[in-house]
XYZ file of C-alpha atoms in Angstrom:
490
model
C -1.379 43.304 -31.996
C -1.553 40.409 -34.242
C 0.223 37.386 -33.213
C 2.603 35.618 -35.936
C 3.761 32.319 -35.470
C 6.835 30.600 -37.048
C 6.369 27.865 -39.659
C 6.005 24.611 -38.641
C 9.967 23.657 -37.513
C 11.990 20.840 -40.047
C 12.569 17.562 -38.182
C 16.131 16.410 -38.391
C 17.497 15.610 -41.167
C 14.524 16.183 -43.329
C 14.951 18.074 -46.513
C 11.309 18.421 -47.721
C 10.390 21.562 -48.963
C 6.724 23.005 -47.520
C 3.825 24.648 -49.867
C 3.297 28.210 -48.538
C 0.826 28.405 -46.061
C -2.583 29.673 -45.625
C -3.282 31.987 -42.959
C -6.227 32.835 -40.785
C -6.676 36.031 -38.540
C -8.581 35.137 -35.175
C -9.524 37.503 -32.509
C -9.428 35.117 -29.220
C -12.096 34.606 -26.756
C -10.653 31.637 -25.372
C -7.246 29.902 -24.802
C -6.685 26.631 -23.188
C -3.563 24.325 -22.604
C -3.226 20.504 -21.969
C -0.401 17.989 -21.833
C -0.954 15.241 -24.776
C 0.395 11.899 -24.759
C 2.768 11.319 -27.727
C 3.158 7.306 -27.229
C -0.786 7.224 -28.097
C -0.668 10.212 -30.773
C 2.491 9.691 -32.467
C 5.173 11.989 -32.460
C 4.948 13.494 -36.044
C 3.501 16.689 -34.694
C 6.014 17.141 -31.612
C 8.243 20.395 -31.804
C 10.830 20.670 -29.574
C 11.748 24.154 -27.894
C 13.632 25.780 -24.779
C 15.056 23.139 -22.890
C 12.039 21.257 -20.688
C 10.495 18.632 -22.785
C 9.304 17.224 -20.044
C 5.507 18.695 -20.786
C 4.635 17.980 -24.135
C 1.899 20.825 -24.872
C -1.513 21.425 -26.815
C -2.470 24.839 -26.697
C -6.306 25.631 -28.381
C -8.259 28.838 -29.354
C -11.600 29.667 -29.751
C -12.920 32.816 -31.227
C -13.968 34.830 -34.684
C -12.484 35.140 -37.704
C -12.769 38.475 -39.512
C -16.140 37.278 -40.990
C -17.496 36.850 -38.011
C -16.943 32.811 -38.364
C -16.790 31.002 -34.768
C -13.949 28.779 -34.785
C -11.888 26.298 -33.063
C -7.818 26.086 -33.625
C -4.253 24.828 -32.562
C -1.858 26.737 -32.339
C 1.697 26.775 -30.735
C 2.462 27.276 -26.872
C 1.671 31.505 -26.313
C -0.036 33.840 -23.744
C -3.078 34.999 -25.305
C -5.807 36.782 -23.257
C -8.966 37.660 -24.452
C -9.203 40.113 -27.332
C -5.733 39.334 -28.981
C -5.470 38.651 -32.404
C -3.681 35.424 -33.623
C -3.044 34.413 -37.207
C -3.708 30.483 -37.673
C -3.222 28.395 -40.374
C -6.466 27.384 -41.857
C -5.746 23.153 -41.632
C -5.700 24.120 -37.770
C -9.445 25.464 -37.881
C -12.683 23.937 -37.561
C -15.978 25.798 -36.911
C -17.607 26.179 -33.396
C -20.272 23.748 -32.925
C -23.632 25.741 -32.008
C -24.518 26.004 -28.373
C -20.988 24.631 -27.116
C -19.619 26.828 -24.255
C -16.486 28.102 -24.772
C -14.699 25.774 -22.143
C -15.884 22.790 -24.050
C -14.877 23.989 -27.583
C -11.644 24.921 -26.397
C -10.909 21.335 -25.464
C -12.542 19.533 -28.457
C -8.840 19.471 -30.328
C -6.817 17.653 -27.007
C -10.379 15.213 -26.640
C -11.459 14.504 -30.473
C -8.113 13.657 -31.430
C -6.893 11.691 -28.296
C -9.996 9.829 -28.192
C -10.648 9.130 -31.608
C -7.206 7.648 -32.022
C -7.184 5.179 -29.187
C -10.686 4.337 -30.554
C -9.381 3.492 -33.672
C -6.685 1.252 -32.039
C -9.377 -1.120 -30.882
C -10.874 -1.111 -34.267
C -13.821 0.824 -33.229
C -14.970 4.096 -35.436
C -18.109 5.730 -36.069
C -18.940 3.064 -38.716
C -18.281 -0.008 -36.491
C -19.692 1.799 -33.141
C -22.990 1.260 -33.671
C -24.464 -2.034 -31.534
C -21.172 -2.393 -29.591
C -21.016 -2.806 -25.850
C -18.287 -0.249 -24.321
C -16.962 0.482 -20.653
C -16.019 3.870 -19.667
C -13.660 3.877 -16.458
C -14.395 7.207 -14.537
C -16.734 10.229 -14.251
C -15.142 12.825 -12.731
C -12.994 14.245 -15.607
C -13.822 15.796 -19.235
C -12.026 12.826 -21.113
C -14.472 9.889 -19.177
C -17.330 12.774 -20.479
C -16.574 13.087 -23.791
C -15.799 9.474 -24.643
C -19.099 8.624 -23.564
C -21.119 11.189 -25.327
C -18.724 10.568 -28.471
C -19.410 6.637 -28.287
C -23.263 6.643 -27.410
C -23.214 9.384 -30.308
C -21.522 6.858 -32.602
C -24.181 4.124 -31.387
C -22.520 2.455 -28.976
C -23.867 0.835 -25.297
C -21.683 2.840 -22.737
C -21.669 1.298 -19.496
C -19.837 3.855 -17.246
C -17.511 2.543 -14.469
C -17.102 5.179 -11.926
C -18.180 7.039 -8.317
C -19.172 9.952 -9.730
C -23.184 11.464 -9.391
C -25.377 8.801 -12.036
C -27.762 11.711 -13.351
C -24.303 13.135 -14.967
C -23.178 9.986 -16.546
C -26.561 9.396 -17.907
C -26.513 12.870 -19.755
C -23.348 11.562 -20.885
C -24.823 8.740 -22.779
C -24.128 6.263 -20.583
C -27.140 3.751 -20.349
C -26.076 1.935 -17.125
C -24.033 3.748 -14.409
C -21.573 0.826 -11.910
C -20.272 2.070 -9.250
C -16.852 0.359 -8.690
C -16.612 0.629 -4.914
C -19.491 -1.996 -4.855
C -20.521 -3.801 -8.048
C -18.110 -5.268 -10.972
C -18.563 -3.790 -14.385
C -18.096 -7.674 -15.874
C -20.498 -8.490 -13.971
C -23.045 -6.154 -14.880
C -21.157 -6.747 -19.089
C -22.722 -10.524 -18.560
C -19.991 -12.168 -19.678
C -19.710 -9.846 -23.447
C -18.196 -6.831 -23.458
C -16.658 -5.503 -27.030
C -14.274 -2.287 -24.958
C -13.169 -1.190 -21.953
C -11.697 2.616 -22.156
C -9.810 3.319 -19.350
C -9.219 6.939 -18.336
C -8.179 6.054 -14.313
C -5.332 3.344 -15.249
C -3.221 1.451 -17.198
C -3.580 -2.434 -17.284
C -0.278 -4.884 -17.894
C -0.644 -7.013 -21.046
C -1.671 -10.271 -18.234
C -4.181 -8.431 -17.391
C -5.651 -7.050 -20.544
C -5.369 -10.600 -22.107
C -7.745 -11.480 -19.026
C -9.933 -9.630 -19.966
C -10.368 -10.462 -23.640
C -10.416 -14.029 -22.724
C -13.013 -13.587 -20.133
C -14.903 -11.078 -21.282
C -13.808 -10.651 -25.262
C -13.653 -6.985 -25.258
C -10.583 -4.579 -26.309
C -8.813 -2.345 -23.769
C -6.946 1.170 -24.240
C -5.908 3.387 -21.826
C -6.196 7.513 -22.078
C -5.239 7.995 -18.543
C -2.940 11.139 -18.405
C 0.287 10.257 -17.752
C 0.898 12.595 -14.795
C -2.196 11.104 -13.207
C -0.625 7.963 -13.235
C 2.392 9.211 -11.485
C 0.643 10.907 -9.062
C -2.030 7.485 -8.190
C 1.556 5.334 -7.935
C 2.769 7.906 -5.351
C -0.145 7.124 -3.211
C -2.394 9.482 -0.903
C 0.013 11.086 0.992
C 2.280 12.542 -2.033
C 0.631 12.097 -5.077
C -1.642 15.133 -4.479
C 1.432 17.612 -4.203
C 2.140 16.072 -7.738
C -1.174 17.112 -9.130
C -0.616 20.605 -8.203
C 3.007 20.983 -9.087
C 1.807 19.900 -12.598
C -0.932 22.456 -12.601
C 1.416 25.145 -11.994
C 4.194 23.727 -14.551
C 1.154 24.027 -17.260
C 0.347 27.154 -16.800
C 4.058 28.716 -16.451
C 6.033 29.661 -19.158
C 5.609 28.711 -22.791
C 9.258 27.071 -23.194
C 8.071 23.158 -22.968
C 7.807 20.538 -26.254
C 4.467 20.902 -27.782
C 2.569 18.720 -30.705
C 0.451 20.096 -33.415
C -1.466 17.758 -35.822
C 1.202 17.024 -38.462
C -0.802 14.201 -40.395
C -1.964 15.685 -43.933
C -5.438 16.528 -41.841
C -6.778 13.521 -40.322
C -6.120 14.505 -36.314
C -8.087 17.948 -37.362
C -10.732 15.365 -39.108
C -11.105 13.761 -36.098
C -12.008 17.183 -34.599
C -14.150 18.375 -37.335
C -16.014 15.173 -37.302
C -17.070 15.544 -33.531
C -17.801 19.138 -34.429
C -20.228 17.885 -37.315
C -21.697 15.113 -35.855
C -23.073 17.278 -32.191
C -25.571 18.582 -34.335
C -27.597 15.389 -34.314
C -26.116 13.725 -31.081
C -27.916 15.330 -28.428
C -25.456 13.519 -25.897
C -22.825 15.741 -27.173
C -25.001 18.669 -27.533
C -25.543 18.779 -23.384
C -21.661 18.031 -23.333
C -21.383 21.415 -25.447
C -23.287 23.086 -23.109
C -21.396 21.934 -19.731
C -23.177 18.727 -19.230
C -19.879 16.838 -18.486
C -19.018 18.851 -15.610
C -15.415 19.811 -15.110
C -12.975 21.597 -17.050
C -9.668 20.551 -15.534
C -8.308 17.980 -17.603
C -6.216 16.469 -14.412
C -8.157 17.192 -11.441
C -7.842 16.386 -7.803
C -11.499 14.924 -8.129
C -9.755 12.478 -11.048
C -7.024 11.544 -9.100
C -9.013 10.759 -5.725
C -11.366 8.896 -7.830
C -8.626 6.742 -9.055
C -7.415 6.449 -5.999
C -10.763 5.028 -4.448
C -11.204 2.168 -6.827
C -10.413 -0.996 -4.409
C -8.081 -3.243 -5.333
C -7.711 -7.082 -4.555
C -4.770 -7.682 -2.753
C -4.378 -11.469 -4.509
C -5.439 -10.589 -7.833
C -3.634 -7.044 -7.893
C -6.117 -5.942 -10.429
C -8.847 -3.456 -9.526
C -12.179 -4.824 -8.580
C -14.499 -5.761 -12.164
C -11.281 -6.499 -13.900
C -11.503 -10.537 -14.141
C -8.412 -12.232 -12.595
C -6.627 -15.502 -12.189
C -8.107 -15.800 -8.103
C -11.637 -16.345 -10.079
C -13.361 -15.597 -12.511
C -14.989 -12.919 -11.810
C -13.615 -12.013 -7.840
C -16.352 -14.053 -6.534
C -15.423 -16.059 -2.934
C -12.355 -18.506 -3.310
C -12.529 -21.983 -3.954
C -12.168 -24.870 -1.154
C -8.361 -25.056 -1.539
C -6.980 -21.480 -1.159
C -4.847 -20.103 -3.764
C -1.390 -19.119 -2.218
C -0.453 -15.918 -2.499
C 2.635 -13.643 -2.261
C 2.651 -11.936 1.133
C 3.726 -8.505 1.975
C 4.306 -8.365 5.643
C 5.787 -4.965 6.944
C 7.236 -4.292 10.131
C 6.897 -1.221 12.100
C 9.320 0.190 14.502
C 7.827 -0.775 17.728
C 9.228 1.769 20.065
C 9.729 4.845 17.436
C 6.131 4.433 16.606
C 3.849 7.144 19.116
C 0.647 5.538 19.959
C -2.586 6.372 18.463
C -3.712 8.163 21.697
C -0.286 10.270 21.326
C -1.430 10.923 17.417
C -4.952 11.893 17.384
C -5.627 13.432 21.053
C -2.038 15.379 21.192
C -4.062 18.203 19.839
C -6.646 18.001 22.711
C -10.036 17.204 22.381
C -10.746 18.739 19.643
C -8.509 16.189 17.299
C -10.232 13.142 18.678
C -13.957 14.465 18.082
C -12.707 16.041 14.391
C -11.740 12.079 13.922
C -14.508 10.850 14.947
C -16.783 13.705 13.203
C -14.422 12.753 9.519
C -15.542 9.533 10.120
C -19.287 9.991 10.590
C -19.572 12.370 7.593
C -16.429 10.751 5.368
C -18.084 7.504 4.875
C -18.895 6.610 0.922
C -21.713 5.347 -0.726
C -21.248 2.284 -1.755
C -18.588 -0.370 -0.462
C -19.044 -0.432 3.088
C -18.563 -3.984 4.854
C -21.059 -5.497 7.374
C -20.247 -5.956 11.049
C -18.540 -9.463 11.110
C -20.470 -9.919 15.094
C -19.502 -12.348 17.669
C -16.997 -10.826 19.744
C -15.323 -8.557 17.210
C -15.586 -5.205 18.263
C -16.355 -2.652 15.724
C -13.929 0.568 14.692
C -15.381 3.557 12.842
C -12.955 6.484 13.801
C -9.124 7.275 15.249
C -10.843 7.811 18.241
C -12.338 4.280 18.560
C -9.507 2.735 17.553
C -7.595 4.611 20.209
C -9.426 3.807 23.269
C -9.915 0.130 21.872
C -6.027 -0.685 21.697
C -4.319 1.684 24.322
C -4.032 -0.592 26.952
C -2.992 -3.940 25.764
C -3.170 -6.202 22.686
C -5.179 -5.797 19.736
C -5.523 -6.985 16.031
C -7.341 -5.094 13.241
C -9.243 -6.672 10.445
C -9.476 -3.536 7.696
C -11.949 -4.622 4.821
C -14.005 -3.455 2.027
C -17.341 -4.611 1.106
C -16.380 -4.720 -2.765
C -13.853 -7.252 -1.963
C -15.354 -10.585 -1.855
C -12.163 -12.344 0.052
C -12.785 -9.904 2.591
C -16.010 -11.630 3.335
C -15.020 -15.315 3.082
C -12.117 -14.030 5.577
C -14.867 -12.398 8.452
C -16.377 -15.695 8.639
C -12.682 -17.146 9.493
C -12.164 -14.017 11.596
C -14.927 -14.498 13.647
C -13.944 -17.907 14.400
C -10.153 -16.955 15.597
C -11.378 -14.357 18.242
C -12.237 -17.108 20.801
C -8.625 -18.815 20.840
C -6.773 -15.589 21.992
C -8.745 -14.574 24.603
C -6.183 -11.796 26.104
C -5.986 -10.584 22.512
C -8.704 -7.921 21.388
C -9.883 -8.371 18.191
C -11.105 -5.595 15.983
C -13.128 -4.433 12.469
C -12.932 -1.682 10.363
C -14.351 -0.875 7.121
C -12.178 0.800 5.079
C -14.803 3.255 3.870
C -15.458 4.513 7.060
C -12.695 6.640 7.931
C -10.145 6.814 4.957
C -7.815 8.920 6.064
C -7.016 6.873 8.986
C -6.637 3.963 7.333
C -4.313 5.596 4.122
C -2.168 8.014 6.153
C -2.156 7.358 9.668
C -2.307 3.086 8.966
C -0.237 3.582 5.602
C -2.334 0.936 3.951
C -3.597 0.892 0.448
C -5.092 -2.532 -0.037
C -7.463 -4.763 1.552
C -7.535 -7.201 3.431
C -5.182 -5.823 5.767
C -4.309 -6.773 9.106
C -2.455 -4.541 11.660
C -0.897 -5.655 15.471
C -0.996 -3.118 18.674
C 0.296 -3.487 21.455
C 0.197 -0.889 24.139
C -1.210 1.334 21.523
C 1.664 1.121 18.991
C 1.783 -0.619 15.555
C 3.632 -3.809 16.210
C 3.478 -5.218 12.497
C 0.914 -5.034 9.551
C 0.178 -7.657 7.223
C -1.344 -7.236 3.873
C -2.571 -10.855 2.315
C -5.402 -13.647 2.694
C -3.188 -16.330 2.863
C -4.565 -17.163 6.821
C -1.240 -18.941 8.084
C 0.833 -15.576 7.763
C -2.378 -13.830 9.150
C -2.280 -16.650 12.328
C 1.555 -15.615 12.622
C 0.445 -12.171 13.321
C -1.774 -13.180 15.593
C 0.703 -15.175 17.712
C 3.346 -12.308 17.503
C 0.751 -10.997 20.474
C 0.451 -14.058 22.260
């Protein structure tokens, strides 16, 4: 059965009259589906249909033409399993680069043409590439992949920003690999930095004229717009939004989709990348399944965005220069007032910790204890801060540490640099409230504890017990609302 698709539909209102088209047969080995962004691509290719344009779609083939040609296409929103036979129109094509893996050719159109145009919004293109320093944010998804094999292919310096395995990234193209949770990428930039592509958020124009005062470099963002939704809904439900989007792509073929309506040049931008793999060997191992997943919004993606730190002063993630300093190094003398969250907990409708993690009997404290010893990251994980702060590493310690009577928590991370002017300060309270116990946890160390059970998401934090309940928890460095906390026990 061969597979006939409608002409491309008239936009409203337009009148213009379309030369007949020329039609391709393919015999499909592959389908895939993504969701495009039409505020970065423009929305001269979007087609309406059925009534949920909620998911704006890109659906690609790959397979052979009746000559036997290997070849990549668009095509609109269908069920195609292997073997069918699909007529294309030929401006959609572009020919299989050698060696590529189906999975990867199948998502050349969605990456070539998303990349290549937020490329060319910071001015940078395969002629001005070469020599230029560029930051990749994240590791862990096809897009972070490609747009480092595409921009070490053009001649660029890729610098990749992310937690995910270094031998990948360097297969990538990436020359040097930062790992967020513990180094900055400006840092490591040295002051020059010509891009930063950002696939795990979206900076607000303060902060992106930060950085090209600080550092001088550009700044897109190609983060997926359901991955943002899902990182601003936090731990707890953002992950339920990851997989109701997962199922929404693959059911039913009645959203808006987008085909490359722009006399050629999006299916250039494809071509181009298909062309040039042939002498970048960066995309060649790409080709071949070099970037690692296939899942254009994975869980991996989202958790990854999720474990970038984040200064609570600065609200920026940690490399991205801020107004605290220049580059998040330790405060100066005179502390910079902040704005202070402070949120109270219902004393007596909170259970206690021992209530919470030993309910389930034994087991629940020891599988705390056991997430904790095995659930710790490379990376950002704070030193002990000594004297007479006692040390936290599971529910289970935290438990038997605050059951009885009064307790304070100091949660840090050892990529944020107030954390550590603040342990020093810490250290130095614990002696004044000598009925009070005073406590340390890294952040790193057990993370579900501190995200779902703690409900924070920045550091530093500080949290109040009493009789093993949350009395209060205060998110800030300002130390006078900390030392209010503090006498809330007293």
């Amino acid at each position: 059965m061969i597979h006939r698709l409608a002409p491309p539909l008239l936009l409203a209102g337009c009148a213009c009259a379309f030369a007949p088209l020329t039609m391709t047969t393919v015999e499909v080995k592959y389908s895939f589906r993504s969701v495009v962004d039409t505020k970065l691509l423009g929305e001269a290719g979007l087609r309406r249909i059925g009534a949920k344009p909620d998911l704006v779609l890109l659906q690609s083939i790959v397979g052979k033409t009746e000559d036997g040609k290997e070849v990549i296409g668009v095509v609109e929103p269908q069920t195609l399993r292997k073997g069918a036979k699909v007529e294309v129109q030929e401006t959609m094509l572009v020919n299989k680069p050698q060696g590529w893996r189906v999975e990867e050719s199948s998502m050349l159109p969605h990456l070539a043409i998303t990349s290549g145009t937020a490329l060319m919004a910071a001015g940078i293109t395969q002629d001005t590439a070469p020599g230029k320093h560029c930051a990749v944010t994240g590791g862990n998804s096809p897009m972070a992949a490609f747009m480092m094999c595409l921009l070490a292919g053009w001649g660029a310096s890729v610098i990749a920003v992310t937690n995910a395995r270094k031998e990948a990234c360097l297969k990538c193209g990436a020359s040097t690999v930062v790992d967020f949770r513990a180094d900055s990428f400006a840092d490591e930039a040295k002051g020059s930095l010509d891009l930063v592509v950002d696939t795990l958020g979206r900076e607000s124009k303060s902060s992106i004229a930060e950085l090209k005062r600080a550092l001088g470099a550009q700044y897109v963002s190609v983060m997926p717009e359901i991955l943002k939704l899902a990182v601003d809904d936090g731990v707890i439900f953002g992950g339920g939004k990851i997989m109701a989007y997962r199922s929404a792509l693959q059911g039913g073929n009645n959203h808006a989709f987008w085909l490359p309506d722009d006399g050629g040049a999006s299916m250039g931008m494809v071509n181009a990348v298909a062309e040039l793999s042939a002498s970048s060997p960066h995309l060649q191992k790409w080709g071949a399944g070099a970037g690692g997943s296939t899942d254009m919004v994975s869980m991996q993606e989202y958790l990854e965005a999720l474990a970038w730190p984040k200064d609570r002063d600065t609200g920026l993630r940690y490399g991205f220069p801020g107004r605290t300093s220049e580059y998040w190094m330790e405060p100066s003398a005179e502390e910079v007032e902040v704005e202070d969250e402070q949120v109270a907990v219902a004393y007596r409708q909170q259970p206690t910790l021992l209530q919470q993690f030993s309910g389930a009997g034994a087991g629940a404290t020891a599988g705390g204890a056991a997430q904790a010893a095995k659930g710790g990251k490379k990376g950002a994980s704070s030193k002990p801060i000594g004297g007479g702060i006692k040390e936290v590493a599971s529910a289970a310690d935290l438990a038997a540490a605050t059951h009885e009577d009064k307790a304070i928590l100091f949660v840090s991370s050892g990529s944020c640099r107030v954390c550590k002017y603040l342990g020093t300060w810490y250290r130095k309270l614990e002696p004044q409230f000598e009925d009070i116990e005073f406590l340390h946890m890294d952040a790193q160390s057990d993370p579900q504890l501190v995200g779902r059970q703690l409900g924070l998401n920045a550091v530093p934090s500080f949290v109040a017990f009493k009789g093993g309940k949350m009395l209060a928890t205060v998110t800030s460095s300002d130390k006078t609302k900390i030392e209010e906390l503090v006498q809330k026990l007293a």
